[in-house]
CSV table of C-alpha atoms and ligand atoms in Angstrom, one decimal:
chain,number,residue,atom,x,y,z
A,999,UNK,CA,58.6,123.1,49.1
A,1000,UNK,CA,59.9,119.5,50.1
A,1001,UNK,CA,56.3,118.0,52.3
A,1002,UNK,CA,58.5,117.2,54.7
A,1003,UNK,CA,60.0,120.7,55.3
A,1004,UNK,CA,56.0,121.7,54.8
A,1005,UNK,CA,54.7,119.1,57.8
A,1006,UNK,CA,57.2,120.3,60.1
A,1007,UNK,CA,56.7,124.0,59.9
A,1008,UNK,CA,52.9,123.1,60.0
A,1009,UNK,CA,53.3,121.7,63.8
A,1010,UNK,CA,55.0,123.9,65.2
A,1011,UNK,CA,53.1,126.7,64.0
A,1012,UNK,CA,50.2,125.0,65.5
A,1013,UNK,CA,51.8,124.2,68.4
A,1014,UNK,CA,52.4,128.1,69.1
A,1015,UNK,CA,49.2,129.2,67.6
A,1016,UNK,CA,47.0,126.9,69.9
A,1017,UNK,CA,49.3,126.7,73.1
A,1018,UNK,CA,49.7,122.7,72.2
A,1019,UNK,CA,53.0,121.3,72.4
A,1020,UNK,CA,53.8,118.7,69.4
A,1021,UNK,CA,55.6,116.1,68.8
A,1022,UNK,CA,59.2,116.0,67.7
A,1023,UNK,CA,59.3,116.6,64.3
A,1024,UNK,CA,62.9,115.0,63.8
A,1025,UNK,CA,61.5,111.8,62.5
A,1026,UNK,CA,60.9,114.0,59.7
A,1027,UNK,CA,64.2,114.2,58.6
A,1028,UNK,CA,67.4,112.0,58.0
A,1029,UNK,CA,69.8,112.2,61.7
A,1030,UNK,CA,71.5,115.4,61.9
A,1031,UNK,CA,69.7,117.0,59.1
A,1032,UNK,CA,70.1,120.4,60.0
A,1033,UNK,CA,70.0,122.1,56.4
A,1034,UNK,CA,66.0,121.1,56.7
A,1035,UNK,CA,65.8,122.3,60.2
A,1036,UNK,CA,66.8,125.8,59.2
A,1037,UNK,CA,64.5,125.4,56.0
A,1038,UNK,CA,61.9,125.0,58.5
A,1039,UNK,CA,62.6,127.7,60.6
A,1040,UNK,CA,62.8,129.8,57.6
A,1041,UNK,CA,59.2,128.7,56.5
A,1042,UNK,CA,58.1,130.0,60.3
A,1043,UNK,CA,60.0,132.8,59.9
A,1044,UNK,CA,59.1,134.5,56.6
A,1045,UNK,CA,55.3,133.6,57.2
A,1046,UNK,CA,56.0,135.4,60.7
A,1047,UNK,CA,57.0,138.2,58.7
A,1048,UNK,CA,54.5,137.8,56.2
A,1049,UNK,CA,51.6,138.1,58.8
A,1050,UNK,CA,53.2,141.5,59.6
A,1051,UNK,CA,55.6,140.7,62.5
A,1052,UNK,CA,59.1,142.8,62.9
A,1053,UNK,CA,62.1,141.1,63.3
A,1054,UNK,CA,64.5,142.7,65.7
A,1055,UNK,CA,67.7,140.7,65.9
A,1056,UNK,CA,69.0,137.2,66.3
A,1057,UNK,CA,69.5,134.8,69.2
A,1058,UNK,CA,72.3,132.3,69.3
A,1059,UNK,CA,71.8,129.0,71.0
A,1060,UNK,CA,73.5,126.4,72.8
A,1061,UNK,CA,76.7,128.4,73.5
A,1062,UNK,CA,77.2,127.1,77.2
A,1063,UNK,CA,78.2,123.7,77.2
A,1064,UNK,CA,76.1,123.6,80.9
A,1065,UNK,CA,72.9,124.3,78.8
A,1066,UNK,CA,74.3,121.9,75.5
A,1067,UNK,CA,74.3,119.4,78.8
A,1068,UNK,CA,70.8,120.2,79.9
A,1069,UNK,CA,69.5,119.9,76.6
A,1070,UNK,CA,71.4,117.0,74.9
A,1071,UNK,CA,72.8,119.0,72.0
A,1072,UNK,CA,76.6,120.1,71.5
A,1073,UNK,CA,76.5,123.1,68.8
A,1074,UNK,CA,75.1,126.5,68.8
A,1075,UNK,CA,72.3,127.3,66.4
A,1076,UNK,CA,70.4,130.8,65.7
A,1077,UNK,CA,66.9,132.1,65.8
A,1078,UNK,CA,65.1,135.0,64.9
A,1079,UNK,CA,63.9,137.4,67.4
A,1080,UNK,CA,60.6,139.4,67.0
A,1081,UNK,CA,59.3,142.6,68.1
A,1082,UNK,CA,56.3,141.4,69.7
A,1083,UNK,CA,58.4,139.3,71.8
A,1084,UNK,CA,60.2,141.8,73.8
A,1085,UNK,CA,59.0,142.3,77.4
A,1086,UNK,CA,60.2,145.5,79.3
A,1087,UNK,CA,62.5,145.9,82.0
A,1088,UNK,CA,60.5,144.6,85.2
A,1089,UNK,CA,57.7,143.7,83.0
A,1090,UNK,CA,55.4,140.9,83.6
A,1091,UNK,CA,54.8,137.8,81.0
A,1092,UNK,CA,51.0,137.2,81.0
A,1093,UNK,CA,50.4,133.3,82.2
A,1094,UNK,CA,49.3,131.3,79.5
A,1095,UNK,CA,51.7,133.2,77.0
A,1096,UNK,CA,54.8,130.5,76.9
A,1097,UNK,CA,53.9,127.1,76.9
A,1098,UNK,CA,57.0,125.7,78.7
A,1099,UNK,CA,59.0,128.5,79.7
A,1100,UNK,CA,62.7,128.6,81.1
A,1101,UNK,CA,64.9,131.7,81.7
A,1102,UNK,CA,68.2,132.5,81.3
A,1103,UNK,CA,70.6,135.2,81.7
A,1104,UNK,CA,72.6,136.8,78.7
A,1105,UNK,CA,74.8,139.5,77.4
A,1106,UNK,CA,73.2,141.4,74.7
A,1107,UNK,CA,74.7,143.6,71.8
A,1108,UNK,CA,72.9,146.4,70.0
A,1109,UNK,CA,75.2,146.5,66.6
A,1110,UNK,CA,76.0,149.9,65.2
A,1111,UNK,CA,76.8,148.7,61.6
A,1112,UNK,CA,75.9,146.3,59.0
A,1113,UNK,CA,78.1,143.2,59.3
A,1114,UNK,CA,78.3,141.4,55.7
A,1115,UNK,CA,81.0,139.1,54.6
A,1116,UNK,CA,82.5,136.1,56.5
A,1117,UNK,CA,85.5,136.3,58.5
A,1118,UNK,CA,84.6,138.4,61.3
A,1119,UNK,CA,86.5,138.1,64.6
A,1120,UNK,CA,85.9,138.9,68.0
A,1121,UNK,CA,87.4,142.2,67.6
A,1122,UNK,CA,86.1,143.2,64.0
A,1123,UNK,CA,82.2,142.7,66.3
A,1124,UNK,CA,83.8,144.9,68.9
A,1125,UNK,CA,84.1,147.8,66.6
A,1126,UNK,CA,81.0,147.4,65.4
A,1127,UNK,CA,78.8,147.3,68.5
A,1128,UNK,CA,77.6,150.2,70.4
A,1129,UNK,CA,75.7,149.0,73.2
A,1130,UNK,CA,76.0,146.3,75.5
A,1131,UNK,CA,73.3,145.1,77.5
A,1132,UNK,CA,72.1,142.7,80.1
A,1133,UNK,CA,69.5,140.6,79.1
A,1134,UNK,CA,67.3,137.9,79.9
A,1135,UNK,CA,66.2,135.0,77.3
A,1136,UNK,CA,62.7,133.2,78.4
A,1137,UNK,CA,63.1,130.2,76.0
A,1138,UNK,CA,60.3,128.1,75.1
A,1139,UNK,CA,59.7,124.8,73.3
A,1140,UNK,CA,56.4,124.0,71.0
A,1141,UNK,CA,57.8,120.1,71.1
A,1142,UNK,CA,55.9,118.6,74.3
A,1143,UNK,CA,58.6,117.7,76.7
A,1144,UNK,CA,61.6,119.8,75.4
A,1145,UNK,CA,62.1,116.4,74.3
A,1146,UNK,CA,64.7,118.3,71.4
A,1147,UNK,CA,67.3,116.9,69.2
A,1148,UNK,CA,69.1,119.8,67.9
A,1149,UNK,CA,67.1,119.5,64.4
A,1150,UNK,CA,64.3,120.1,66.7
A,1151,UNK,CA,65.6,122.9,68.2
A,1152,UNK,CA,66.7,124.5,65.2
A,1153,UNK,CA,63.2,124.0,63.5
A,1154,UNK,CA,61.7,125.7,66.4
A,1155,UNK,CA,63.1,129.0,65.7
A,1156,UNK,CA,66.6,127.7,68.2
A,1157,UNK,CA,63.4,127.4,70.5
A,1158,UNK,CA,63.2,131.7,71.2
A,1159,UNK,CA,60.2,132.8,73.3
A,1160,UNK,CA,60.3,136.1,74.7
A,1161,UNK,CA,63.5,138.4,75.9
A,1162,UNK,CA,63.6,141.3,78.3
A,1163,UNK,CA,66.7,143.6,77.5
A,1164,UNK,CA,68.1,145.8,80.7
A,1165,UNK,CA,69.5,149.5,80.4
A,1166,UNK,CA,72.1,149.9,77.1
A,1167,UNK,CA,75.9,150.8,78.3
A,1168,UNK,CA,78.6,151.7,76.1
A,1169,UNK,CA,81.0,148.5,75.4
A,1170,UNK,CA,84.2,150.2,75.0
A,1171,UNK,CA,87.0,148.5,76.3
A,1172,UNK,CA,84.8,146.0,79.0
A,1173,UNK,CA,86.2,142.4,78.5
A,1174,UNK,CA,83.2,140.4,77.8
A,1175,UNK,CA,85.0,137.1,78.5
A,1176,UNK,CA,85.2,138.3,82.2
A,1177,UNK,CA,82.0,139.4,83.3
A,1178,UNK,CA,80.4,137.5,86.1
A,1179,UNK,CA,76.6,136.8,86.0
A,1180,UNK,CA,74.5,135.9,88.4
A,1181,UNK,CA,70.6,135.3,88.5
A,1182,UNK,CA,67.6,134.5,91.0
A,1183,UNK,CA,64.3,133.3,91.0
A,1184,UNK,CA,62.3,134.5,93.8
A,1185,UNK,CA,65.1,135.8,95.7
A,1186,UNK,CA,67.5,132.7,95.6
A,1187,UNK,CA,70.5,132.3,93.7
A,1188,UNK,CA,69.6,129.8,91.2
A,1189,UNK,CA,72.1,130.2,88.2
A,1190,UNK,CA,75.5,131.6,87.3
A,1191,UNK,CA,78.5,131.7,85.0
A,1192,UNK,CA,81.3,133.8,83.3
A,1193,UNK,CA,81.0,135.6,79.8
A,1194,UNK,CA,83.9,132.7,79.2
A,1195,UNK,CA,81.2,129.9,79.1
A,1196,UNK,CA,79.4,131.8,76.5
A,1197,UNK,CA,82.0,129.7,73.4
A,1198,UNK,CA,84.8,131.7,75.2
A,1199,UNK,CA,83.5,134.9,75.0
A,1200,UNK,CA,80.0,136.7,73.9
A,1201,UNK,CA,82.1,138.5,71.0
A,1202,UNK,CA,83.0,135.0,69.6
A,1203,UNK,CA,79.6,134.1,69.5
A,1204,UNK,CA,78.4,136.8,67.7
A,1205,UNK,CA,81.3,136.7,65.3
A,1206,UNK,CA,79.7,132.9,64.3
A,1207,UNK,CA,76.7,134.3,64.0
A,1208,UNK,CA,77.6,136.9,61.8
A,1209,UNK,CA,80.0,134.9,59.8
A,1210,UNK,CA,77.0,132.0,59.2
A,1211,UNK,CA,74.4,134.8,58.4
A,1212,UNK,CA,76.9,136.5,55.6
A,1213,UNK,CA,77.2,132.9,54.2
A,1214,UNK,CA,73.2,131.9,54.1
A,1215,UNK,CA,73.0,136.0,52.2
A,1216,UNK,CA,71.4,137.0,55.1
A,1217,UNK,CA,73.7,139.1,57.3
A,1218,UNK,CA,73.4,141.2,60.6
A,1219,UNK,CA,72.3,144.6,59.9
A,1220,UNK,CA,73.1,147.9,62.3
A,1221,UNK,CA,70.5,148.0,65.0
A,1222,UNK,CA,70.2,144.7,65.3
A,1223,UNK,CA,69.6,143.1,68.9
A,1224,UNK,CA,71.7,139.9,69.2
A,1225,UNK,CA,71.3,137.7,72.1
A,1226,UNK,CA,74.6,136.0,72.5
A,1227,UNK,CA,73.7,132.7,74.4
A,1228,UNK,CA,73.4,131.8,78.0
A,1229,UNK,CA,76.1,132.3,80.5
A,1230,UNK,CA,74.5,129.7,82.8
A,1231,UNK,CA,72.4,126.9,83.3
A,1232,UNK,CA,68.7,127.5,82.4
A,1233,UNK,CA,66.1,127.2,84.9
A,1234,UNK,CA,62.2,126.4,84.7
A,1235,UNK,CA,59.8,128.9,85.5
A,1236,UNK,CA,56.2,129.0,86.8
A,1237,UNK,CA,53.6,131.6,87.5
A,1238,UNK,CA,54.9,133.7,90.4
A,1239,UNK,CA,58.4,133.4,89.5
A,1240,UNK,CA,60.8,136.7,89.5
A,1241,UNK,CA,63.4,136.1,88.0
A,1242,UNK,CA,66.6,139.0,88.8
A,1243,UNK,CA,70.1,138.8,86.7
A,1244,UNK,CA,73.0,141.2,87.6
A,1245,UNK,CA,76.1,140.8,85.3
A,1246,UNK,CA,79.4,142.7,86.7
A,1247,UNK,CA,80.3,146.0,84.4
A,1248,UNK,CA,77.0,145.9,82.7
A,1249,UNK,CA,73.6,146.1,85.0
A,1250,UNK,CA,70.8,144.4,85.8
A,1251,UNK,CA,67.6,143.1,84.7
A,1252,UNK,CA,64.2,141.4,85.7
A,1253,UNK,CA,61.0,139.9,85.1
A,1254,UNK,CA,57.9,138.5,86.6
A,1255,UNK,CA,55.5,135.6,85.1
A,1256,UNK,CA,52.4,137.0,86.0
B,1467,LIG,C1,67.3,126.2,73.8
B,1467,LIG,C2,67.8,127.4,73.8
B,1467,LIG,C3,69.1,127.7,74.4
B,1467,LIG,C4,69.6,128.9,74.4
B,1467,LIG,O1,68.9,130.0,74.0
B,1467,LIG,C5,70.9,129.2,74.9
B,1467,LIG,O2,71.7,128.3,75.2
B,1467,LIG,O3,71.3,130.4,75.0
């Protein structure tokens, strides 16, 4: 393995093992490099595995162009998501867990079928998702600061930290594109947006994701969990926070760091 790819991996492993933010790891890697940052990722990833944890889906990243904003980066990425990192409906994140959480509020999709190949469109993903789902991302960043470049990012497993996944409804015929979410911390509004700001719609999203997984051999497999991306702007939480999301035609979901 390149040392380089090897370094990178190595901090931010250690920056989730010991609760330690790092450094950027960018200066690793030429400007935009973001065939290493996925070979990093991948490093994290299969030791994950390795070590015995269960992947359980995908996240996209950076969908919104109010979080690419808030996070200086302007394409979306993927990560993997674990087992171990879902927290239940109205469950309560342990403090100490995250080292520098934010929340955001999603549409999830619980796939039905095994999507290999490229060329997926929004309506070959509608056929082959079953459930829909509202969902909430806790992202989290092992690089002190969130001072990310989207190499960073990308290294850092598209920065995935926990996710909380509301009660599953059928998708049928409800236009993603429309939904309207809206999401409070402690009782005040305090994010919101439209399925639209998810790349146009949540089914695009996860059409990308599909077709870049097929092309790296990798692809989307039935039962997956796919988090399509934030439908609003992200929003730092403390100890004490509740955090509440409601999305129109789907449900609700919530959390509380403990
Ligand atoms: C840094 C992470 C961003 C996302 O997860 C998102 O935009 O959905």
């Amino acid at each position: 393995m390149n040392a380089d790819i090897a370094k990178a991996a190595n901090a931010l492993a250690e920056a989730a093992r010991t609760g330690i933010a790092c450094p950027p790891v960018r200066s690793l890697f030429a400007d935009g490099d973001v065939t290493a940052a996925y070979a990093v990722q991948r490093v994290n990833v299969t030791a994950a595995v390795a070590g015995g944890r269960r992947i359980t889906g995908r996240k996209i990243g950076l969908t919104n162009p109010a979080v690419q904003r808030q996070l200086g980066v302007d394409q979306p990425d993927f990560g993997a998501l674990f087992a171990d990192a879902e927290v239940g409906d109205r469950g309560v994140i342990a403090p100490g867990r995250l080292l520098q959480p934010k929340v955001e509020a999603e549409v999830a999709l619980i796939l039905d079928r095994d999507l290999p190949g490229t060329g997926h469109r929004p309506e070959d993903i509608r056929r082959a998702v079953r459930y829909v789902l509202p969902a909430l991302e806790i992202v989290d960043s092992r690089i002190a600061g969130w001072d990310i470049s989207f190499v960073d990012t990308v290294a850092d497993n598209a920065s995935a930290g926990l996710y909380v996944l509301g009660t599953p409804v059928l998708l049928g015929d409800l236009d993603l594109r429309a939904v309207a979410m809206s999401m409070s911390r402690n009782g005040q509004e305090v994010s919101t947006g439209l399925g639209a700001n998810c790349l146009g719609d949540p089914l695009l999203a996860a059409a990308w994701l599909a077709n870049t997984l097929a092309a790296l051999g990798d692809p989307v497999r039935a039962g997956d969990v796919v988090l399509t991306g934030a439908l609003g702007p992200v929003v730092n939480a403390v100890p004490g926070d509740q955090f509440t999301a409601e999305i129109s035609g789907i449900g609700g979901v919530s959390v509380h760091f403990g």
